[in-house]
């Protein structure tokens, strides 16, 4: 870590307010964590989790990346210099993403909107694991929104990483489709969008977009056993 810059009295006041805010967010997440225990995964979901862990096993975060604290800090009251200070002071685990505490992930659930590509790819599996294990613990839909709207940060993903991300996204779509009867539009994955545009789909047409989302979900449901499982339940 580089030398931390000196802060003015006003910046020290801002930093104290930020630290208090972060502490409150983390403590609130810690207090509520027992209300959202890890759910019992079925065989398919357990396989998704194992594949996620294996695909991202070697993923590390660059030492100079803006991480969770920085993601939370991008607020109007934080000056650019103070944000730099907070990022330099950040001690979020760098080498092993599964070690990031769920209450910190929840407190900083919007960080995926602010971090760069390498940090995004490092943090993404931590959030996806939380989506699989504790889907109601935080606003998990935001993760899928960032996957759809930040195409540039997904470029470093390997083929194996893309495959498991796609399957987890479709698992979520299936839960919506077989639950509420509709796949809510939270954005296509970049490679899905490229495929649809290349095959002549008009994605400006909302009805066609929703049909495409449903088709992706149904294809996954059929190949993964999700469809058979839900037919049996009914």
mmCIF file of N, CA and C in Angstrom, residues 62-183:
data_model
loop_
_atom_site.group_PDB
_atom_site.id
_atom_site.type_symbol
_atom_site.label_atom_id
_atom_site.label_comp_id
_atom_site.label_asym_id
_atom_site.label_seq_id
_atom_site.Cartn_x
_atom_site.Cartn_y
_atom_site.Cartn_z
ATOM 1 N N UNK A 62 -6.407 -7.472 -8.332
ATOM 2 C CA UNK A 62 -5.207 -6.634 -8.409
ATOM 3 C C UNK A 62 -5.074 -5.785 -7.149
ATOM 4 N N UNK A 63 -3.859 -5.605 -6.694
ATOM 5 C CA UNK A 63 -3.622 -4.930 -5.407
ATOM 6 C C UNK A 63 -4.111 -3.486 -5.392
ATOM 7 N N UNK A 64 -4.145 -2.838 -6.550
ATOM 8 C CA UNK A 64 -4.514 -1.423 -6.572
ATOM 9 C C UNK A 64 -5.975 -1.198 -6.941
ATOM 10 N N UNK A 65 -6.780 -2.247 -6.936
ATOM 11 C CA UNK A 65 -8.173 -2.111 -7.362
ATOM 12 C C UNK A 65 -9.039 -1.480 -6.281
ATOM 13 N N UNK A 66 -10.060 -0.745 -6.731
ATOM 14 C CA UNK A 66 -11.089 -0.264 -5.826
ATOM 15 C C UNK A 66 -11.968 -1.442 -5.467
ATOM 16 N N UNK A 67 -12.119 -1.718 -4.168
ATOM 17 C CA UNK A 67 -12.901 -2.878 -3.767
ATOM 18 C C UNK A 67 -14.185 -2.455 -3.065
ATOM 19 N N UNK A 68 -14.638 -3.269 -2.147
ATOM 20 C CA UNK A 68 -15.946 -3.067 -1.547
ATOM 21 C C UNK A 68 -16.086 -1.731 -0.855
ATOM 22 N N UNK A 69 -15.095 -1.349 -0.073
ATOM 23 C CA UNK A 69 -15.198 -0.076 0.634
ATOM 24 C C UNK A 69 -15.313 1.066 -0.364
ATOM 25 N N UNK A 70 -14.506 0.993 -1.423
ATOM 26 C CA UNK A 70 -14.584 2.026 -2.446
ATOM 27 C C UNK A 70 -15.930 2.066 -3.126
ATOM 28 N N UNK A 71 -16.535 0.892 -3.331
ATOM 29 C CA UNK A 71 -17.849 0.858 -3.952
ATOM 30 C C UNK A 71 -18.892 1.553 -3.123
ATOM 31 N N UNK A 72 -18.824 1.369 -1.810
ATOM 32 C CA UNK A 72 -19.771 2.029 -0.929
ATOM 33 C C UNK A 72 -19.483 3.516 -0.839
ATOM 34 N N UNK A 73 -18.218 3.889 -1.007
ATOM 35 C CA UNK A 73 -17.806 5.267 -0.774
ATOM 36 C C UNK A 73 -18.182 6.208 -1.903
ATOM 37 N N UNK A 74 -18.628 5.705 -3.032
ATOM 38 C CA UNK A 74 -18.932 6.583 -4.154
ATOM 39 C C UNK A 74 -20.270 7.272 -3.876
ATOM 40 N N UNK A 75 -20.230 8.243 -2.987
ATOM 41 C CA UNK A 75 -21.394 9.037 -2.610
ATOM 42 C C UNK A 75 -21.057 10.505 -2.818
ATOM 43 N N UNK A 76 -22.089 11.327 -2.899
ATOM 44 C CA UNK A 76 -21.881 12.743 -3.183
ATOM 45 C C UNK A 76 -21.013 13.432 -2.138
ATOM 46 N N UNK A 77 -21.103 12.962 -0.880
ATOM 47 C CA UNK A 77 -20.375 13.669 0.172
ATOM 48 C C UNK A 77 -18.886 13.315 0.210
ATOM 49 N N UNK A 78 -18.467 12.315 -0.540
ATOM 50 C CA UNK A 78 -17.057 11.922 -0.530
ATOM 51 C C UNK A 78 -16.314 12.616 -1.663
ATOM 52 N N UNK A 79 -15.314 13.401 -1.305
ATOM 53 C CA UNK A 79 -14.500 14.062 -2.323
ATOM 54 C C UNK A 79 -13.621 13.040 -3.023
ATOM 55 N N UNK A 80 -13.116 13.401 -4.199
ATOM 56 C CA UNK A 80 -12.246 12.502 -4.937
ATOM 57 C C UNK A 80 -11.001 12.142 -4.148
ATOM 58 N N UNK A 81 -10.417 13.116 -3.447
ATOM 59 C CA UNK A 81 -9.211 12.872 -2.662
ATOM 60 C C UNK A 81 -9.503 11.936 -1.496
ATOM 61 N N UNK A 82 -10.659 12.143 -0.865
ATOM 62 C CA UNK A 82 -11.027 11.272 0.248
ATOM 63 C C UNK A 82 -11.309 9.862 -0.243
ATOM 64 N N UNK A 83 -11.947 9.746 -1.404
ATOM 65 C CA UNK A 83 -12.203 8.433 -1.982
ATOM 66 C C UNK A 83 -10.886 7.709 -2.241
ATOM 67 N N UNK A 84 -9.887 8.437 -2.760
ATOM 68 C CA UNK A 84 -8.569 7.838 -2.975
ATOM 69 C C UNK A 84 -7.991 7.347 -1.656
ATOM 70 N N UNK A 85 -8.144 8.120 -0.611
ATOM 71 C CA UNK A 85 -7.643 7.751 0.700
ATOM 72 C C UNK A 85 -8.314 6.476 1.187
ATOM 73 N N UNK A 86 -9.638 6.419 1.056
ATOM 74 C CA UNK A 86 -10.394 5.242 1.512
ATOM 75 C C UNK A 86 -9.964 4.007 0.735
ATOM 76 N N UNK A 87 -9.788 4.164 -0.569
ATOM 77 C CA UNK A 87 -9.381 3.022 -1.397
ATOM 78 C C UNK A 87 -7.987 2.532 -1.012
ATOM 79 N N UNK A 88 -7.080 3.448 -0.737
ATOM 80 C CA UNK A 88 -5.720 3.060 -0.359
ATOM 81 C C UNK A 88 -5.711 2.366 1.001
ATOM 82 N N UNK A 89 -6.643 2.743 1.861
ATOM 83 C CA UNK A 89 -6.721 2.171 3.198
ATOM 84 C C UNK A 89 -7.476 0.840 3.220
ATOM 85 N N UNK A 90 -8.149 0.532 2.119
ATOM 86 C CA UNK A 90 -9.009 -0.656 2.042
ATOM 87 C C UNK A 90 -8.226 -1.933 2.321
ATOM 88 N N UNK A 91 -8.724 -2.738 3.227
ATOM 89 C CA UNK A 91 -8.066 -4.005 3.577
ATOM 90 C C UNK A 91 -8.940 -5.214 3.251
ATOM 91 N N UNK A 92 -9.877 -5.065 2.308
ATOM 92 C CA UNK A 92 -10.709 -6.185 1.888
ATOM 93 C C UNK A 92 -9.817 -7.339 1.405
ATOM 94 N N UNK A 93 -10.150 -8.592 1.745
ATOM 95 C CA UNK A 93 -9.316 -9.725 1.307
ATOM 96 C C UNK A 93 -9.045 -9.704 -0.194
ATOM 97 N N UNK A 94 -7.789 -9.882 -0.557
ATOM 98 C CA UNK A 94 -7.398 -9.766 -1.965
ATOM 99 C C UNK A 94 -7.155 -11.106 -2.634
ATOM 100 N N UNK A 95 -6.717 -12.102 -1.888
ATOM 101 C CA UNK A 95 -6.233 -13.319 -2.512
ATOM 102 C C UNK A 95 -7.286 -14.415 -2.647
ATOM 103 N N UNK A 96 -8.332 -14.382 -1.854
ATOM 104 C CA UNK A 96 -9.270 -15.507 -1.849
ATOM 105 C C UNK A 96 -10.687 -14.973 -1.660
ATOM 106 N N UNK A 97 -11.400 -14.780 -2.770
ATOM 107 C CA UNK A 97 -12.705 -14.129 -2.702
ATOM 108 C C UNK A 97 -13.723 -14.837 -1.794
ATOM 109 N N UNK A 98 -13.688 -16.192 -1.623
ATOM 110 C CA UNK A 98 -14.675 -16.798 -0.723
ATOM 111 C C UNK A 98 -14.548 -16.343 0.734
ATOM 112 N N UNK A 99 -13.428 -15.705 1.083
ATOM 113 C CA UNK A 99 -13.245 -15.277 2.471
ATOM 114 C C UNK A 99 -13.936 -13.954 2.783
ATOM 115 N N UNK A 100 -14.488 -13.285 1.770
ATOM 116 C CA UNK A 100 -15.172 -12.010 2.021
ATOM 117 C C UNK A 100 -16.474 -12.293 2.761
ATOM 118 N N UNK A 101 -16.664 -11.643 3.886
ATOM 119 C CA UNK A 101 -17.826 -11.895 4.739
ATOM 120 C C UNK A 101 -19.123 -11.489 4.043
ATOM 121 N N UNK A 102 -20.185 -12.287 4.187
ATOM 122 C CA UNK A 102 -21.453 -11.952 3.528
ATOM 123 C C UNK A 102 -22.023 -10.605 3.965
ATOM 124 N N UNK A 103 -21.798 -10.211 5.231
ATOM 125 C CA UNK A 103 -22.332 -8.925 5.676
ATOM 126 C C UNK A 103 -21.626 -7.756 5.001
ATOM 127 N N UNK A 104 -20.341 -7.947 4.621
ATOM 128 C CA UNK A 104 -19.633 -6.901 3.890
ATOM 129 C C UNK A 104 -20.123 -6.838 2.449
ATOM 130 N N UNK A 105 -20.370 -7.996 1.855
ATOM 131 C CA UNK A 105 -20.930 -8.030 0.500
ATOM 132 C C UNK A 105 -22.275 -7.324 0.468
ATOM 133 N N UNK A 106 -23.086 -7.579 1.484
ATOM 134 C CA UNK A 106 -24.400 -6.943 1.520
ATOM 135 C C UNK A 106 -24.282 -5.444 1.737
ATOM 136 N N UNK A 107 -23.417 -5.035 2.658
ATOM 137 C CA UNK A 107 -23.258 -3.616 2.943
ATOM 138 C C UNK A 107 -22.818 -2.843 1.705
ATOM 139 N N UNK A 108 -22.034 -3.488 0.856
ATOM 140 C CA UNK A 108 -21.475 -2.828 -0.330
ATOM 141 C C UNK A 108 -22.011 -3.445 -1.613
ATOM 142 N N UNK A 109 -23.297 -3.776 -1.616
ATOM 143 C CA UNK A 109 -23.853 -4.519 -2.757
ATOM 144 C C UNK A 109 -23.833 -3.730 -4.059
ATOM 145 N N UNK A 110 -23.633 -2.413 -4.005
ATOM 146 C CA UNK A 110 -23.583 -1.626 -5.235
ATOM 147 C C UNK A 110 -22.170 -1.436 -5.770
ATOM 148 N N UNK A 111 -21.179 -2.069 -5.137
ATOM 149 C CA UNK A 111 -19.809 -1.832 -5.572
ATOM 150 C C UNK A 111 -19.570 -2.309 -6.999
ATOM 151 N N UNK A 112 -20.346 -3.295 -7.458
ATOM 152 C CA UNK A 112 -20.147 -3.806 -8.820
ATOM 153 C C UNK A 112 -20.447 -2.740 -9.878
ATOM 154 N N UNK A 113 -21.114 -1.673 -9.470
ATOM 155 C CA UNK A 113 -21.388 -0.585 -10.409
ATOM 156 C C UNK A 113 -20.177 0.320 -10.597
ATOM 157 N N UNK A 114 -19.175 0.211 -9.713
ATOM 158 C CA UNK A 114 -18.081 1.186 -9.696
ATOM 159 C C UNK A 114 -16.702 0.603 -9.959
ATOM 160 N N UNK A 115 -16.500 -0.686 -9.696
ATOM 161 C CA UNK A 115 -15.144 -1.230 -9.797
ATOM 162 C C UNK A 115 -14.749 -1.497 -11.243
ATOM 163 N N UNK A 116 -13.448 -1.620 -11.475
ATOM 164 C CA UNK A 116 -12.944 -1.930 -12.802
ATOM 165 C C UNK A 116 -13.082 -3.410 -13.140
ATOM 166 N N UNK A 117 -12.604 -3.775 -14.332
ATOM 167 C CA UNK A 117 -12.847 -5.116 -14.868
ATOM 168 C C UNK A 117 -12.246 -6.218 -14.005
ATOM 169 N N UNK A 118 -10.984 -6.094 -13.612
ATOM 170 C CA UNK A 118 -10.341 -7.168 -12.860
ATOM 171 C C UNK A 118 -10.981 -7.337 -11.480
ATOM 172 N N UNK A 119 -11.276 -6.218 -10.818
ATOM 173 C CA UNK A 119 -11.926 -6.297 -9.508
ATOM 174 C C UNK A 119 -13.346 -6.840 -9.645
ATOM 175 N N UNK A 120 -14.034 -6.464 -10.715
ATOM 176 C CA UNK A 120 -15.390 -6.972 -10.958
ATOM 177 C C UNK A 120 -15.364 -8.493 -11.080
ATOM 178 N N UNK A 121 -14.438 -9.004 -11.866
ATOM 179 C CA UNK A 121 -14.359 -10.452 -12.085
ATOM 180 C C UNK A 121 -13.913 -11.190 -10.828
ATOM 181 N N UNK A 122 -13.192 -10.498 -9.951
ATOM 182 C CA UNK A 122 -12.790 -11.095 -8.672
ATOM 183 C C UNK A 122 -13.973 -11.151 -7.707
ATOM 184 N N UNK A 123 -14.776 -10.083 -7.655
ATOM 185 C CA UNK A 123 -15.886 -9.996 -6.708
ATOM 186 C C UNK A 123 -17.135 -10.725 -7.177
ATOM 187 N N UNK A 124 -17.306 -10.845 -8.484
ATOM 188 C CA UNK A 124 -18.527 -11.435 -9.038
ATOM 189 C C UNK A 124 -18.856 -12.809 -8.452
ATOM 190 N N UNK A 125 -17.898 -13.761 -8.391
ATOM 191 C CA UNK A 125 -18.269 -15.074 -7.855
ATOM 192 C C UNK A 125 -18.685 -15.026 -6.387
ATOM 193 N N UNK A 126 -18.146 -14.070 -5.626
ATOM 194 C CA UNK A 126 -18.554 -13.940 -4.222
ATOM 195 C C UNK A 126 -20.026 -13.575 -4.139
ATOM 196 N N UNK A 127 -20.455 -12.677 -5.018
ATOM 197 C CA UNK A 127 -21.868 -12.285 -5.046
ATOM 198 C C UNK A 127 -22.743 -13.416 -5.581
ATOM 199 N N UNK A 128 -22.282 -14.115 -6.610
ATOM 200 C CA UNK A 128 -23.084 -15.206 -7.179
ATOM 201 C C UNK A 128 -23.227 -16.353 -6.180
ATOM 202 N N UNK A 129 -22.185 -16.590 -5.392
ATOM 203 C CA UNK A 129 -22.293 -17.619 -4.354
ATOM 204 C C UNK A 129 -23.355 -17.218 -3.327
ATOM 205 N N UNK A 130 -23.378 -15.943 -2.986
ATOM 206 C CA UNK A 130 -24.377 -15.446 -2.041
ATOM 207 C C UNK A 130 -25.783 -15.558 -2.626
ATOM 208 N N UNK A 131 -25.911 -15.301 -3.932
ATOM 209 C CA UNK A 131 -27.208 -15.448 -4.609
ATOM 210 C C UNK A 131 -27.692 -16.896 -4.519
ATOM 211 N N UNK A 132 -26.785 -17.848 -4.714
ATOM 212 C CA UNK A 132 -27.162 -19.261 -4.650
ATOM 213 C C UNK A 132 -27.516 -19.695 -3.226
ATOM 214 N N UNK A 133 -26.741 -19.238 -2.259
ATOM 215 C CA UNK A 133 -26.898 -19.738 -0.897
ATOM 216 C C UNK A 133 -27.920 -18.956 -0.060
ATOM 217 N N UNK A 134 -27.950 -17.639 -0.234
ATOM 218 C CA UNK A 134 -28.848 -16.797 0.571
ATOM 219 C C UNK A 134 -29.548 -15.796 -0.355
ATOM 220 N N UNK A 135 -30.419 -16.255 -1.245
ATOM 221 C CA UNK A 135 -30.967 -15.387 -2.286
ATOM 222 C C UNK A 135 -31.782 -14.208 -1.781
ATOM 223 N N UNK A 136 -32.312 -14.273 -0.570
ATOM 224 C CA UNK A 136 -33.128 -13.185 -0.042
ATOM 225 C C UNK A 136 -32.393 -12.319 0.972
ATOM 226 N N UNK A 137 -31.119 -12.580 1.166
ATOM 227 C CA UNK A 137 -30.356 -11.844 2.168
ATOM 228 C C UNK A 137 -30.067 -10.409 1.732
ATOM 229 N N UNK A 138 -29.918 -10.194 0.444
ATOM 230 C CA UNK A 138 -29.662 -8.847 -0.061
ATOM 231 C C UNK A 138 -30.352 -8.698 -1.414
ATOM 232 N N UNK A 139 -30.276 -7.506 -1.990
ATOM 233 C CA UNK A 139 -30.974 -7.245 -3.249
ATOM 234 C C UNK A 139 -30.202 -7.877 -4.395
ATOM 235 N N UNK A 140 -30.366 -9.195 -4.528
ATOM 236 C CA UNK A 140 -29.544 -9.945 -5.483
ATOM 237 C C UNK A 140 -29.813 -9.555 -6.931
ATOM 238 N N UNK A 141 -31.003 -9.000 -7.207
ATOM 239 C CA UNK A 141 -31.300 -8.622 -8.592
ATOM 240 C C UNK A 141 -30.289 -7.611 -9.131
ATOM 241 N N UNK A 142 -29.718 -6.789 -8.239
ATOM 242 C CA UNK A 142 -28.769 -5.778 -8.691
ATOM 243 C C UNK A 142 -27.548 -6.419 -9.343
ATOM 244 N N UNK A 143 -27.156 -7.601 -8.880
ATOM 245 C CA UNK A 143 -26.016 -8.302 -9.478
ATOM 246 C C UNK A 143 -26.297 -8.591 -10.946
ATOM 247 N N UNK A 144 -27.501 -9.062 -11.240
ATOM 248 C CA UNK A 144 -27.854 -9.401 -12.619
ATOM 249 C C UNK A 144 -27.981 -8.154 -13.490
ATOM 250 N N UNK A 145 -28.409 -7.041 -12.886
ATOM 251 C CA UNK A 145 -28.464 -5.777 -13.623
ATOM 252 C C UNK A 145 -27.070 -5.358 -14.066
ATOM 253 N N UNK A 146 -26.094 -5.439 -13.156
ATOM 254 C CA UNK A 146 -24.729 -5.031 -13.495
ATOM 255 C C UNK A 146 -24.111 -5.959 -14.534
ATOM 256 N N UNK A 147 -24.493 -7.223 -14.515
ATOM 257 C CA UNK A 147 -24.013 -8.140 -15.542
ATOM 258 C C UNK A 147 -24.513 -7.719 -16.923
ATOM 259 N N UNK A 148 -25.707 -7.160 -16.957
ATOM 260 C CA UNK A 148 -26.295 -6.778 -18.235
ATOM 261 C C UNK A 148 -25.856 -5.419 -18.738
ATOM 262 N N UNK A 149 -25.505 -4.511 -17.815
ATOM 263 C CA UNK A 149 -25.226 -3.135 -18.245
ATOM 264 C C UNK A 149 -23.745 -2.778 -18.260
ATOM 265 N N UNK A 150 -22.873 -3.676 -17.773
ATOM 266 C CA UNK A 150 -21.437 -3.356 -17.722
ATOM 267 C C UNK A 150 -20.648 -4.379 -18.540
ATOM 268 N N UNK A 151 -20.946 -4.430 -19.826
ATOM 269 C CA UNK A 151 -20.345 -5.438 -20.700
ATOM 270 C C UNK A 151 -18.827 -5.374 -20.698
ATOM 271 N N UNK A 152 -18.269 -4.157 -20.588
ATOM 272 C CA UNK A 152 -16.823 -4.009 -20.706
ATOM 273 C C UNK A 152 -16.065 -4.710 -19.584
ATOM 274 N N UNK A 153 -16.683 -4.849 -18.400
ATOM 275 C CA UNK A 153 -15.950 -5.440 -17.274
ATOM 276 C C UNK A 153 -15.963 -6.959 -17.306
ATOM 277 N N UNK A 154 -16.736 -7.556 -18.200
ATOM 278 C CA UNK A 154 -16.793 -9.010 -18.288
ATOM 279 C C UNK A 154 -15.786 -9.576 -19.292
ATOM 280 N N UNK A 155 -15.078 -8.702 -19.979
ATOM 281 C CA UNK A 155 -14.130 -9.139 -21.006
ATOM 282 C C UNK A 155 -13.066 -10.110 -20.481
ATOM 283 N N UNK A 156 -12.549 -9.950 -19.244
ATOM 284 C CA UNK A 156 -11.497 -10.870 -18.780
ATOM 285 C C UNK A 156 -11.978 -12.272 -18.443
ATOM 286 N N UNK A 157 -13.281 -12.524 -18.420
ATOM 287 C CA UNK A 157 -13.774 -13.840 -18.031
ATOM 288 C C UNK A 157 -13.318 -14.922 -19.003
ATOM 289 N N UNK A 158 -12.930 -16.075 -18.464
ATOM 290 C CA UNK A 158 -12.569 -17.224 -19.296
ATOM 291 C C UNK A 158 -13.835 -17.909 -19.800
ATOM 292 N N UNK A 159 -13.676 -18.874 -20.694
ATOM 293 C CA UNK A 159 -14.827 -19.612 -21.222
ATOM 294 C C UNK A 159 -15.563 -20.345 -20.098
ATOM 295 N N UNK A 160 -14.816 -20.968 -19.186
ATOM 296 C CA UNK A 160 -15.437 -21.694 -18.070
ATOM 297 C C UNK A 160 -16.180 -20.746 -17.143
ATOM 298 N N UNK A 161 -15.606 -19.566 -16.914
ATOM 299 C CA UNK A 161 -16.264 -18.576 -16.052
ATOM 300 C C UNK A 161 -17.543 -18.064 -16.710
ATOM 301 N N UNK A 162 -17.485 -17.806 -18.003
ATOM 302 C CA UNK A 162 -18.696 -17.354 -18.707
ATOM 303 C C UNK A 162 -19.796 -18.416 -18.654
ATOM 304 N N UNK A 163 -19.402 -19.651 -18.800
ATOM 305 C CA UNK A 163 -20.393 -20.734 -18.826
ATOM 306 C C UNK A 163 -21.138 -20.828 -17.497
ATOM 307 N N UNK A 164 -20.422 -20.768 -16.377
ATOM 308 C CA UNK A 164 -21.097 -20.895 -15.087
ATOM 309 C C UNK A 164 -21.897 -19.636 -14.773
ATOM 310 N N UNK A 165 -21.399 -18.462 -15.151
ATOM 311 C CA UNK A 165 -22.174 -17.225 -14.963
ATOM 312 C C UNK A 165 -23.490 -17.319 -15.725
ATOM 313 N N UNK A 166 -23.421 -17.806 -16.970
ATOM 314 C CA UNK A 166 -24.632 -17.953 -17.790
ATOM 315 C C UNK A 166 -25.620 -18.901 -17.135
ATOM 316 N N UNK A 167 -25.128 -20.015 -16.617
ATOM 317 C CA UNK A 167 -26.031 -21.004 -16.007
ATOM 318 C C UNK A 167 -26.669 -20.463 -14.725
ATOM 319 N N UNK A 168 -25.921 -19.724 -13.929
ATOM 320 C CA UNK A 168 -26.506 -19.162 -12.709
ATOM 321 C C UNK A 168 -27.538 -18.097 -13.045
ATOM 322 N N UNK A 169 -27.258 -17.303 -14.059
ATOM 323 C CA UNK A 169 -28.244 -16.307 -14.519
ATOM 324 C C UNK A 169 -29.518 -17.009 -14.977
ATOM 325 N N UNK A 170 -29.374 -18.092 -15.730
ATOM 326 C CA UNK A 170 -30.554 -18.804 -16.213
ATOM 327 C C UNK A 170 -31.273 -19.564 -15.100
ATOM 328 N N UNK A 171 -30.549 -20.011 -14.097
ATOM 329 C CA UNK A 171 -31.188 -20.607 -12.926
ATOM 330 C C UNK A 171 -32.115 -19.568 -12.269
ATOM 331 N N UNK A 172 -31.628 -18.348 -12.164
ATOM 332 C CA UNK A 172 -32.423 -17.255 -11.598
ATOM 333 C C UNK A 172 -33.637 -16.955 -12.487
ATOM 334 N N UNK A 173 -33.406 -16.926 -13.803
ATOM 335 C CA UNK A 173 -34.523 -16.676 -14.726
ATOM 336 C C UNK A 173 -35.583 -17.765 -14.607
ATOM 337 N N UNK A 174 -35.142 -18.999 -14.468
ATOM 338 C CA UNK A 174 -36.092 -20.112 -14.333
ATOM 339 C C UNK A 174 -36.911 -19.986 -13.052
ATOM 340 N N UNK A 175 -36.267 -19.578 -11.976
ATOM 341 C CA UNK A 175 -36.989 -19.403 -10.722
ATOM 342 C C UNK A 175 -38.072 -18.341 -10.877
ATOM 343 N N UNK A 176 -37.779 -17.312 -11.649
ATOM 344 C CA UNK A 176 -38.789 -16.286 -11.935
ATOM 345 C C UNK A 176 -39.894 -16.849 -12.831
ATOM 346 N N UNK A 177 -39.490 -17.513 -13.898
ATOM 347 C CA UNK A 177 -40.445 -17.999 -14.891
ATOM 348 C C UNK A 177 -41.399 -19.027 -14.294
ATOM 349 N N UNK A 178 -40.867 -19.958 -13.502
ATOM 350 C CA UNK A 178 -41.702 -20.998 -12.922
ATOM 351 C C UNK A 178 -42.355 -20.552 -11.614
ATOM 352 N N UNK A 179 -41.943 -19.375 -11.139
ATOM 353 C CA UNK A 179 -42.551 -18.823 -9.935
ATOM 354 C C UNK A 179 -43.634 -17.816 -10.264
ATOM 355 N N UNK A 180 -43.204 -16.659 -10.823
ATOM 356 C CA UNK A 180 -44.149 -15.590 -11.151
ATOM 357 C C UNK A 180 -44.684 -15.665 -12.579
ATOM 358 N N UNK A 181 -44.088 -16.530 -13.385
ATOM 359 C CA UNK A 181 -44.576 -16.694 -14.752
ATOM 360 C C UNK A 181 -43.963 -15.757 -15.760
ATOM 361 N N UNK A 182 -42.947 -14.979 -15.366
ATOM 362 C CA UNK A 182 -42.320 -14.065 -16.320
ATOM 363 C C UNK A 182 -40.852 -13.867 -15.965
ATOM 364 N N UNK A 183 -40.009 -13.755 -16.973
ATOM 365 C CA UNK A 183 -38.606 -13.406 -16.761
ATOM 366 C C UNK A 183 -38.495 -11.885 -16.802
#
